[in-house]
PDB file of C-alpha atoms in Angstrom:
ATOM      1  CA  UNK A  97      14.965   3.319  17.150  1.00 36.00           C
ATOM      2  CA  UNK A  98      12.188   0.993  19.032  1.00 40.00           C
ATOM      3  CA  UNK A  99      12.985  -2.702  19.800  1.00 43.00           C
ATOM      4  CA  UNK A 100      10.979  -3.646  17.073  1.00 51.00           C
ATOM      5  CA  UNK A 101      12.497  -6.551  15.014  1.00 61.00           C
ATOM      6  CA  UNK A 102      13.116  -4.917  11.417  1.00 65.00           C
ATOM      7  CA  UNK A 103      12.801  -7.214   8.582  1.00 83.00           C
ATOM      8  CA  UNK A 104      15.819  -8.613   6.641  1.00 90.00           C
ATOM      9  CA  UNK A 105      16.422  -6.517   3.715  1.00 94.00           C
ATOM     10  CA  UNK A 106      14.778  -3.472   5.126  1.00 95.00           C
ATOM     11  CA  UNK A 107      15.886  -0.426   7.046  1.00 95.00           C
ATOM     12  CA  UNK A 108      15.354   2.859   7.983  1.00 96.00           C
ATOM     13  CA  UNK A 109      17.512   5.832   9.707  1.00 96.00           C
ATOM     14  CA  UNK A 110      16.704   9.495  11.520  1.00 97.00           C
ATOM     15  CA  UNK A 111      14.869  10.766  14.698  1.00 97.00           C
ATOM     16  CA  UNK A 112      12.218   8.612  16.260  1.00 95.00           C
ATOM     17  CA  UNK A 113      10.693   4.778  15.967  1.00 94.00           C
ATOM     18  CA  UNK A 114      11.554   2.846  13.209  1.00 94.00           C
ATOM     19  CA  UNK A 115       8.721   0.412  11.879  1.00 94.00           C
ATOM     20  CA  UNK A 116       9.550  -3.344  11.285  1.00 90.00           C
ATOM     21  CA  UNK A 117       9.469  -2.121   7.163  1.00 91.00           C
ATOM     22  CA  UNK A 118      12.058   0.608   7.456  1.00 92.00           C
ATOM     23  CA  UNK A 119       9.286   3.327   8.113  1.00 95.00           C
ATOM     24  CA  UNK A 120       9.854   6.272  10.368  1.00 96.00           C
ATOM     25  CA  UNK A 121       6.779   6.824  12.312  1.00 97.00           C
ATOM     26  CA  UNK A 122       7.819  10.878  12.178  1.00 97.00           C
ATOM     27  CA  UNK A 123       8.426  10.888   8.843  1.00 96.00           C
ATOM     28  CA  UNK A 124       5.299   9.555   7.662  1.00 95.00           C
ATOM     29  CA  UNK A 125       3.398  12.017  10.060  1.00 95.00           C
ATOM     30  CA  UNK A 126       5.170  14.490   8.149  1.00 94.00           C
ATOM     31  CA  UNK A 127       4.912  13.996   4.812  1.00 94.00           C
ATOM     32  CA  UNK A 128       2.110  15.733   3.313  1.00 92.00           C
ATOM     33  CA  UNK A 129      -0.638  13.318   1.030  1.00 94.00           C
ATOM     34  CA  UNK A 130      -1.265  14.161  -2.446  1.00 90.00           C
ATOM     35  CA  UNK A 131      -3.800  13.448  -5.384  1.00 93.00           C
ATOM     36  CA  UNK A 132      -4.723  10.349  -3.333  1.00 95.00           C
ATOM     37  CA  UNK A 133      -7.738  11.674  -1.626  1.00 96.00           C
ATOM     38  CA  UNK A 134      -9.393  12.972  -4.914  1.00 97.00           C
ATOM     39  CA  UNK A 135      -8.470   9.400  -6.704  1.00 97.00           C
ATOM     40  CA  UNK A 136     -10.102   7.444  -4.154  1.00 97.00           C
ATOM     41  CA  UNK A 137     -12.924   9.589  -4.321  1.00 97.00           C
ATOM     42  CA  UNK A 138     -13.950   9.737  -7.539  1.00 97.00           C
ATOM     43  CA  UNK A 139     -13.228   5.993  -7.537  1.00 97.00           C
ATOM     44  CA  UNK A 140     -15.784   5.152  -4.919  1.00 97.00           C
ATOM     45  CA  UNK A 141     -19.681   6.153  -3.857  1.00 96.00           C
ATOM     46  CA  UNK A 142     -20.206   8.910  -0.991  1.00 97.00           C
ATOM     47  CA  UNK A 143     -19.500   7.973   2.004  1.00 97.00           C
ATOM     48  CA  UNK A 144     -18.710   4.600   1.910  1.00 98.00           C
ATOM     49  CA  UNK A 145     -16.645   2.278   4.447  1.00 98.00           C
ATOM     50  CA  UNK A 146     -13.260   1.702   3.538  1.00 98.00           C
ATOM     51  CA  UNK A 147     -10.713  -0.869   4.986  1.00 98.00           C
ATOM     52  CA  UNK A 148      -7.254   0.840   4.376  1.00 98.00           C
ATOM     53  CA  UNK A 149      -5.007  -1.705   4.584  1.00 98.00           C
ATOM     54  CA  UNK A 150      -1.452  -0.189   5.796  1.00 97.00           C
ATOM     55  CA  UNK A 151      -2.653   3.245   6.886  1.00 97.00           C
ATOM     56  CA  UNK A 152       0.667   4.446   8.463  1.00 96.00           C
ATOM     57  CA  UNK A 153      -0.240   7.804  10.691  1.00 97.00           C
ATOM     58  CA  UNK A 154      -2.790   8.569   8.554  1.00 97.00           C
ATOM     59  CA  UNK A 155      -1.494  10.271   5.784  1.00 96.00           C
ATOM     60  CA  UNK A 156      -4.153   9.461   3.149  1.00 97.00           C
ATOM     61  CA  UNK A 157      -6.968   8.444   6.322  1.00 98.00           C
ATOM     62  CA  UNK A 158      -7.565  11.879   7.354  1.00 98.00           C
ATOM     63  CA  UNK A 159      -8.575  13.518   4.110  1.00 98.00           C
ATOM     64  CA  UNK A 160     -10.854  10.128   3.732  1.00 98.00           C
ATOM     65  CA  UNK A 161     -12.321  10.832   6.848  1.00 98.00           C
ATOM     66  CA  UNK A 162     -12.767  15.199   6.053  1.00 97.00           C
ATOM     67  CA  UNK A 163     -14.443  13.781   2.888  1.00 97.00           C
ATOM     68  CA  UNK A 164     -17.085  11.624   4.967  1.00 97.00           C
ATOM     69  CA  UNK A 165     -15.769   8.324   4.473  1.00 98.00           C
ATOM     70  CA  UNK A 166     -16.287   5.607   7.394  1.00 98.00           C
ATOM     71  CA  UNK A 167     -12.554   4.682   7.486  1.00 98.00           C
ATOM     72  CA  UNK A 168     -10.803   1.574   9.159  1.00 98.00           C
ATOM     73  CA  UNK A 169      -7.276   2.134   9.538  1.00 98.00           C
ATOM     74  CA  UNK A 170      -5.097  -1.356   9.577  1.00 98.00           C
ATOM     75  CA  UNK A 171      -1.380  -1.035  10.392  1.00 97.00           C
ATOM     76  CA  UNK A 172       1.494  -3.324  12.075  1.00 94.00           C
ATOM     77  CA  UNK A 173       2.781  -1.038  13.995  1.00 95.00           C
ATOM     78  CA  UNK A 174       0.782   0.347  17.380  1.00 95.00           C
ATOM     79  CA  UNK A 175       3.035   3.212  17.051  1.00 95.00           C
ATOM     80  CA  UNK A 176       2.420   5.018  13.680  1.00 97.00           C
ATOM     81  CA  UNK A 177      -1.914   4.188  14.947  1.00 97.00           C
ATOM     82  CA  UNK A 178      -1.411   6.489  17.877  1.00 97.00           C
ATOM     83  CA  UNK A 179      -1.546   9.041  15.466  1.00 97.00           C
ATOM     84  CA  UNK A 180      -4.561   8.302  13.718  1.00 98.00           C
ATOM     85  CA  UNK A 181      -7.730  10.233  14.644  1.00 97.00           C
ATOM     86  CA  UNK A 182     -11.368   9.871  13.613  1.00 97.00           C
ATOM     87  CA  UNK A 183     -10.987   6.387  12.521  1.00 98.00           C
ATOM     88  CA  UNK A 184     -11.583   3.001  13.953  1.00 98.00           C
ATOM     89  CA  UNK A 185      -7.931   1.650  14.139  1.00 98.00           C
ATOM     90  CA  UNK A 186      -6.703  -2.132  14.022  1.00 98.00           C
ATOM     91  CA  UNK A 187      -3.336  -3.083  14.962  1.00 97.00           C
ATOM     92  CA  UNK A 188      -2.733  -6.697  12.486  1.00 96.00           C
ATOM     93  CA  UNK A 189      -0.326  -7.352   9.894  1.00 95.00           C
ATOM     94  CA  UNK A 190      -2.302  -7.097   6.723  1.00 96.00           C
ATOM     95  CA  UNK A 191      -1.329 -10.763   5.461  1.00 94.00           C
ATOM     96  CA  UNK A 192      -3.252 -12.069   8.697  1.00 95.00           C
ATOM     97  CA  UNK A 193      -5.813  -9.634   9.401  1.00 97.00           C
ATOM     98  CA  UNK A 194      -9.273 -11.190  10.182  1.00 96.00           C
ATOM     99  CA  UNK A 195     -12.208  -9.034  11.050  1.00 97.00           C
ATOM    100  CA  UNK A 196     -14.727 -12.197  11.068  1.00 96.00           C
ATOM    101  CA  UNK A 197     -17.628 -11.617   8.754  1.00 96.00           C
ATOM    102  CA  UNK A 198     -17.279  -7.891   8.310  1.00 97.00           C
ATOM    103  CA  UNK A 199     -17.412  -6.669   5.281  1.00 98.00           C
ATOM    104  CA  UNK A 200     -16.643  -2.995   3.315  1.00 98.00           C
ATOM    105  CA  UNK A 201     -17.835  -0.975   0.122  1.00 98.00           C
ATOM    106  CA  UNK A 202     -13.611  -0.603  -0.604  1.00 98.00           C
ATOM    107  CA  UNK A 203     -10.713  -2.507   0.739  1.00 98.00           C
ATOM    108  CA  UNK A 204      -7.454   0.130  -0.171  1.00 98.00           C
ATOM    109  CA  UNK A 205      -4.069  -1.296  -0.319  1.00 98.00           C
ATOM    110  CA  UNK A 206      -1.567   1.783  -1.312  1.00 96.00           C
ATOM    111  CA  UNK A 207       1.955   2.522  -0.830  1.00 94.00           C
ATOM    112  CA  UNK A 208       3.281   0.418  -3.066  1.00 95.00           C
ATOM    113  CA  UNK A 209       2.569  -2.514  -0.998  1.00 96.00           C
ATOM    114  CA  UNK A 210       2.036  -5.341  -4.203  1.00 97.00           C
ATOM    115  CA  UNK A 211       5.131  -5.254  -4.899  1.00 97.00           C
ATOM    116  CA  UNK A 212       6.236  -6.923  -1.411  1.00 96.00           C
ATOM    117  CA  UNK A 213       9.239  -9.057  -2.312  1.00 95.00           C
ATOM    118  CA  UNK A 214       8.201 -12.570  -1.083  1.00 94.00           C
ATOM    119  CA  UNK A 215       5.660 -14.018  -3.171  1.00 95.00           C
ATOM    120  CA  UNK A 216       3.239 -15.669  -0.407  1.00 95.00           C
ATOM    121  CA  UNK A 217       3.193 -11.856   1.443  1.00 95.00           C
ATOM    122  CA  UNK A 218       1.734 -10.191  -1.868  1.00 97.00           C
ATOM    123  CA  UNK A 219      -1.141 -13.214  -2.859  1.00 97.00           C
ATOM    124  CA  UNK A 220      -1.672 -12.745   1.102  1.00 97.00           C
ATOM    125  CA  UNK A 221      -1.877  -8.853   0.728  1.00 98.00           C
ATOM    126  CA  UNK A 222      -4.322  -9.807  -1.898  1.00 98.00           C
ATOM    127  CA  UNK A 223      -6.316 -12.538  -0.385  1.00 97.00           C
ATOM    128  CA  UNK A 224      -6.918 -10.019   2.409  1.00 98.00           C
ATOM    129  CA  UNK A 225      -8.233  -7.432   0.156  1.00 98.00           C
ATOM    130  CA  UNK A 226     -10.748 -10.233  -1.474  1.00 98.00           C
ATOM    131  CA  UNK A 227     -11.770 -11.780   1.960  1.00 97.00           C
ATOM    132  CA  UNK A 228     -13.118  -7.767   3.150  1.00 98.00           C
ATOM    133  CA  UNK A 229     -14.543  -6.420   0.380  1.00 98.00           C
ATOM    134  CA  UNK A 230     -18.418  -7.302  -0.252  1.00 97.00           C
ATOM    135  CA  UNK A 231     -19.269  -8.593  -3.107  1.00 95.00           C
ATOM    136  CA  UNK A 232     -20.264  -5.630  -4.751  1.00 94.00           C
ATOM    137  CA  UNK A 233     -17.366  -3.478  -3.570  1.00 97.00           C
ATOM    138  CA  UNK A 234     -14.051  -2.752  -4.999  1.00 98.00           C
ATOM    139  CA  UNK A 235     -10.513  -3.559  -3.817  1.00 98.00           C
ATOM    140  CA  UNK A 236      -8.120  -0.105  -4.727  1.00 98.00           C
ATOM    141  CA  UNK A 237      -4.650  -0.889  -5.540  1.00 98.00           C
ATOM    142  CA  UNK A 238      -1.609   1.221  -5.950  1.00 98.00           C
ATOM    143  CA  UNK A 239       1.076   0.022  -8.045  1.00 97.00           C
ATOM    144  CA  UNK A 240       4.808   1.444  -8.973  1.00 95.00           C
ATOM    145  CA  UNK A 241       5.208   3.827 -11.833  1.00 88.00           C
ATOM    146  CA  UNK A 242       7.044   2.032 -14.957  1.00 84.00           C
ATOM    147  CA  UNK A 243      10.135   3.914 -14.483  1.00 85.00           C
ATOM    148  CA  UNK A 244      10.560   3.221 -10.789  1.00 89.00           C
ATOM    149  CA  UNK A 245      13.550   1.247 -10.887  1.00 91.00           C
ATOM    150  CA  UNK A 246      15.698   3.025 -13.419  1.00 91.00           C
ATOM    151  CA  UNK A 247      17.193   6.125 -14.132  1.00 89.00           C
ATOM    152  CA  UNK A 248      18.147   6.379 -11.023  1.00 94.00           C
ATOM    153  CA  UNK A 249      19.626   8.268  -8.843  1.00 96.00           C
ATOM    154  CA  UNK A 250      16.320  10.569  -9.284  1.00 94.00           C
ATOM    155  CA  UNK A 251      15.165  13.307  -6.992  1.00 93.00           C
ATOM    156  CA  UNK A 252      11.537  15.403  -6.397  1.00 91.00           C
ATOM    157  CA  UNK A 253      11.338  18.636  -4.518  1.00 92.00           C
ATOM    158  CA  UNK A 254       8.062  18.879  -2.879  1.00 88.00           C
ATOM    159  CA  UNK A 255       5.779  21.973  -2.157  1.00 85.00           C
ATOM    160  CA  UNK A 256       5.763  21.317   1.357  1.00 82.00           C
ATOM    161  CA  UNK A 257       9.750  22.235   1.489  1.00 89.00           C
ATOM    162  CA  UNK A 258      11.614  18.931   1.688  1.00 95.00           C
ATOM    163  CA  UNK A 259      13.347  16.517  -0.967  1.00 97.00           C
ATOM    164  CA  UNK A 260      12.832  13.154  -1.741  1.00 96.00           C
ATOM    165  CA  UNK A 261      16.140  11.117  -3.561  1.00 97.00           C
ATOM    166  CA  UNK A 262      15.251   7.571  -4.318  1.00 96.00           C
ATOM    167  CA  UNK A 263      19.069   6.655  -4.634  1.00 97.00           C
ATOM    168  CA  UNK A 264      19.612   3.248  -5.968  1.00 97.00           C
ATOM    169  CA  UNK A 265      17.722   0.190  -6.788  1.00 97.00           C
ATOM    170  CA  UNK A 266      20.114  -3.066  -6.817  1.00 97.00           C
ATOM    171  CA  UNK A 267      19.117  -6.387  -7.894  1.00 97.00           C
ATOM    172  CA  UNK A 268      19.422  -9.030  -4.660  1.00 97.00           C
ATOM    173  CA  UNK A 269      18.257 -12.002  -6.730  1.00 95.00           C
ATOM    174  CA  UNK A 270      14.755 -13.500  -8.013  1.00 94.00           C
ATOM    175  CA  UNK A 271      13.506 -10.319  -9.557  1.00 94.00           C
ATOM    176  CA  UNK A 272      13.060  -8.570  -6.268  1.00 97.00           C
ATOM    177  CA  UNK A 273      15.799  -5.019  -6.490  1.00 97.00           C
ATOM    178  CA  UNK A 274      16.634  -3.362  -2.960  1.00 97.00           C
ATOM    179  CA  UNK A 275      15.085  -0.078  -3.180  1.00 97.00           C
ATOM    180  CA  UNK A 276      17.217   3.044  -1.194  1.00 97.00           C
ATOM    181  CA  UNK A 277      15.465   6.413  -0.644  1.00 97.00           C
ATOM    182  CA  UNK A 278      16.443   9.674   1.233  1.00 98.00           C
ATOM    183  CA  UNK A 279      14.241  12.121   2.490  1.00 97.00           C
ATOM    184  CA  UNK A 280      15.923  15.385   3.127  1.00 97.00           C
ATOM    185  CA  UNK A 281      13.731  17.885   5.665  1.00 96.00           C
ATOM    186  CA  UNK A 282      15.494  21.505   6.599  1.00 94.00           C
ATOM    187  CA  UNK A 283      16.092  19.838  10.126  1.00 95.00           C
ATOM    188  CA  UNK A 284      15.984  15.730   9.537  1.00 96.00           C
ATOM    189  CA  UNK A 285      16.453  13.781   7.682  1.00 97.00           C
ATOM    190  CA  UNK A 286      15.330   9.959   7.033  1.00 98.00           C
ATOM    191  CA  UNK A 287      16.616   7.032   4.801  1.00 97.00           C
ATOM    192  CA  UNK A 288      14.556   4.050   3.986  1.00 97.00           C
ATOM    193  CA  UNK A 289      15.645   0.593   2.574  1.00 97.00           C
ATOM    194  CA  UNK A 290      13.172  -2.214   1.270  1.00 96.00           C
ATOM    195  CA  UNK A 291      12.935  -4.958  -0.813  1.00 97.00           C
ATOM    196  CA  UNK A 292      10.518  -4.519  -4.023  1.00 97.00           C
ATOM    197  CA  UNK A 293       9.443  -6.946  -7.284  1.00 96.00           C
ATOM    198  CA  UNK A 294       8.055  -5.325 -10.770  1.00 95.00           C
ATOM    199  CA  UNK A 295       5.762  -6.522 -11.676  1.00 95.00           C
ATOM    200  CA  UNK A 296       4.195  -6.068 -15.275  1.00 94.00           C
ATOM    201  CA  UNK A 297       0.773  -5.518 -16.216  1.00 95.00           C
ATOM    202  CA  UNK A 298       0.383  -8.688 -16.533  1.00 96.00           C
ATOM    203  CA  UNK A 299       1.978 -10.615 -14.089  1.00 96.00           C
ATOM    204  CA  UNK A 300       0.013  -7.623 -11.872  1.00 97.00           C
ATOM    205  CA  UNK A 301      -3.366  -8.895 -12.989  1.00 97.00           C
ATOM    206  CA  UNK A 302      -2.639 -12.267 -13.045  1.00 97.00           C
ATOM    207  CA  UNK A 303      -2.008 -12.430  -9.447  1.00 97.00           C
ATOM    208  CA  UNK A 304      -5.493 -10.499  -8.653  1.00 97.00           C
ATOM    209  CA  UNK A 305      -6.813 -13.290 -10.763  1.00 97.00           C
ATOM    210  CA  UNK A 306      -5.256 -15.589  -8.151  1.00 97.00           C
ATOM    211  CA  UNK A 307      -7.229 -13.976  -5.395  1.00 97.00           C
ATOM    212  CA  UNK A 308     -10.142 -13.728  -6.979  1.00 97.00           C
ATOM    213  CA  UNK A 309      -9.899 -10.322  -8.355  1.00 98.00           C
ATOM    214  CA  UNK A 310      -9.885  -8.503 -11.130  1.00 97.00           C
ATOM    215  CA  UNK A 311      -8.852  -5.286 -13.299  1.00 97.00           C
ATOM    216  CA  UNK A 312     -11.982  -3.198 -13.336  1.00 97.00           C
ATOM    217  CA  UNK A 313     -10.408   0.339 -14.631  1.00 96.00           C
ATOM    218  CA  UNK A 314      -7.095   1.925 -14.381  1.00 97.00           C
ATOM    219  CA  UNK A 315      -7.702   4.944 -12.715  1.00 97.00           C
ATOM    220  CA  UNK A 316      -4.618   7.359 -13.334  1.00 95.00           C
ATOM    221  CA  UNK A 317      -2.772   7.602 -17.134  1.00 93.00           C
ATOM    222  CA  UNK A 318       0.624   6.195 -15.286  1.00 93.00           C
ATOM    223  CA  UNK A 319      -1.417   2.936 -14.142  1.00 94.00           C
ATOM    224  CA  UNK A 320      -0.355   3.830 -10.707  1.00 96.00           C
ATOM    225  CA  UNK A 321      -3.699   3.549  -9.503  1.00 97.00           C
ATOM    226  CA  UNK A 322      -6.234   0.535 -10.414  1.00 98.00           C
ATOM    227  CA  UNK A 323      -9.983  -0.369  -9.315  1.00 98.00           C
ATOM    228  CA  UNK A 324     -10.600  -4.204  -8.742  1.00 98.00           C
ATOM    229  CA  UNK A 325     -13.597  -5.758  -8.308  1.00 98.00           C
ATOM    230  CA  UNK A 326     -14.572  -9.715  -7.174  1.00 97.00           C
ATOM    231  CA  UNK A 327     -14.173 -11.878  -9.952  1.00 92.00           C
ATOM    232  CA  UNK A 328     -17.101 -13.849  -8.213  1.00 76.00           C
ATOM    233  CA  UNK A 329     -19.285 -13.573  -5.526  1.00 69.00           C
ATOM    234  CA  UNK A 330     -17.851 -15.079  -2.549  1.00 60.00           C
ATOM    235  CA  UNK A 331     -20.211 -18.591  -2.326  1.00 56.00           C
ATOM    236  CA  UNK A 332     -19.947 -19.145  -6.095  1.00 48.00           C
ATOM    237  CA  UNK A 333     -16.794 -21.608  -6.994  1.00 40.00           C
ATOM    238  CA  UNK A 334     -15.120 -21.554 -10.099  1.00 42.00           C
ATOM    239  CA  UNK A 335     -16.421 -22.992 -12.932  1.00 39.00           C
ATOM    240  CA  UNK A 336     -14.482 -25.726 -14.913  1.00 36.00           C
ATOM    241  CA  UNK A 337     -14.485 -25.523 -18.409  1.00 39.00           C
ATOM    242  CA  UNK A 338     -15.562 -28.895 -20.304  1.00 40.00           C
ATOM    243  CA  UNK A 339     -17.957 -30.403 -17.895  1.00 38.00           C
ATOM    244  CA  UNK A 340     -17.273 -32.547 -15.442  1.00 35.00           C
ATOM    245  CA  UNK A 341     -14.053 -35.139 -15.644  1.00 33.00           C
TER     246      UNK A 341
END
């Protein structure tokens, strides 16, 4: 494991470095991507620039990139960017990241990642997404499927040969459930633990309406996947209904 400081409520076990969110940096250069690639695709116009927020080692960048997308790759840890290739990379914690006045046809925030447990890391999540997409762009959001937190314990065998097992999900208080998955590889094998909040559809949307976003489309029949769009351009303020007090 690195000397990384791992976050309270999360953490990870198995060969190699350990992210400060419970990640393994070999797992996630193992596991293979899915539908993602043609979602964000058919989602988006040719060949435009995307800010993927959270990138990992590239799991979901690389087919971007084999489809022609201009990709920027944003991830906490330096370690899991070593493996990215083809794509500008930025080392930032999303909540934080500035890239000054730069601007991109799709901000991506996947993983899961809006349902961080602590409310001021999701509306930051969020606020980053609005801050780097143009005006005209759209903000790409994956959310948990409805059932994610129940029936458990629940397992998936996956073409490439190894299990997944999300174990257990038990309430720590607040509406936020500690999430435990195992990942079971003929020769490794990797746990993950890490905190996660439900959110429904609309608690979801209200908190892109915080941000300034909002619901253009969901994209998939689960909901997992949702296109956003600015609810205003950037240099426009709200407008307050009734005049002025």
């Amino acid at each position: 494991m690195s000397g990384q400081l791992v976050r309270e409520g999360y953490s990870g076990t198995g060969p190699g470095a350990i992210t400060p969110d419970g990640c393994a940096v070999e797992l996630y250069r193992r596991l293979p991507v899915g539908d993602e690639p043609e979602v964000i695709a058919a989602a988006v116009p040719a060949g435009a620039s995307i800010l993927e927020l959270g990138c990992g080692a590239g799991r979901v960048t690389h087919p971007l990139i084999e489809r022609g997308f201009e990709v920027t790759a944003v991830d906490e840890s330096a370690q899991m960017l070593e493996h990215i290739r083809g794509a500008r990379t930025v080392q930032s914690p999303i909540e934080s990241l500035d890239l000054g006045e730069e601007r991109f046809d799709v901000v991506m925030l996947a993983s899961f990642l809006v349902h961080a447990s602590e409310d001021r890391v999701r509306d930051g999540l969020l606020r980053a997404c609005r801050k780097h997409v143009k005006d005209g762009g759209v903000v790409l959001i994956q959310r948990e499927g409805a059932d994610y937190h129940t029936n458990l314990p629940r397992e998936r065998s996956c073409p490439s040969g190894h299990t997944v097992r999300i174990v257990s999900a038990e309430p720590v208080g607040n509406g936020v459930d500690s999430i435990h998955v195992e990942y079971v590889f003929d020769d490794a094998r990797w746990t993950q633990t890490f905190l996660s909040r439900e959110l429904s559809k609309e608690q979801f949307e209200g908190h892109l309406e915080a941000a300034g976003l909002t619901v253009d489309r969901y994209l998939t029949d689960d909901g997992i996947w949702v296109r956003a769009v600015p609810a205003q351009p950037r240099n426009e303020a709200p407008s307050r209904a009734g005049g002025p007090c």
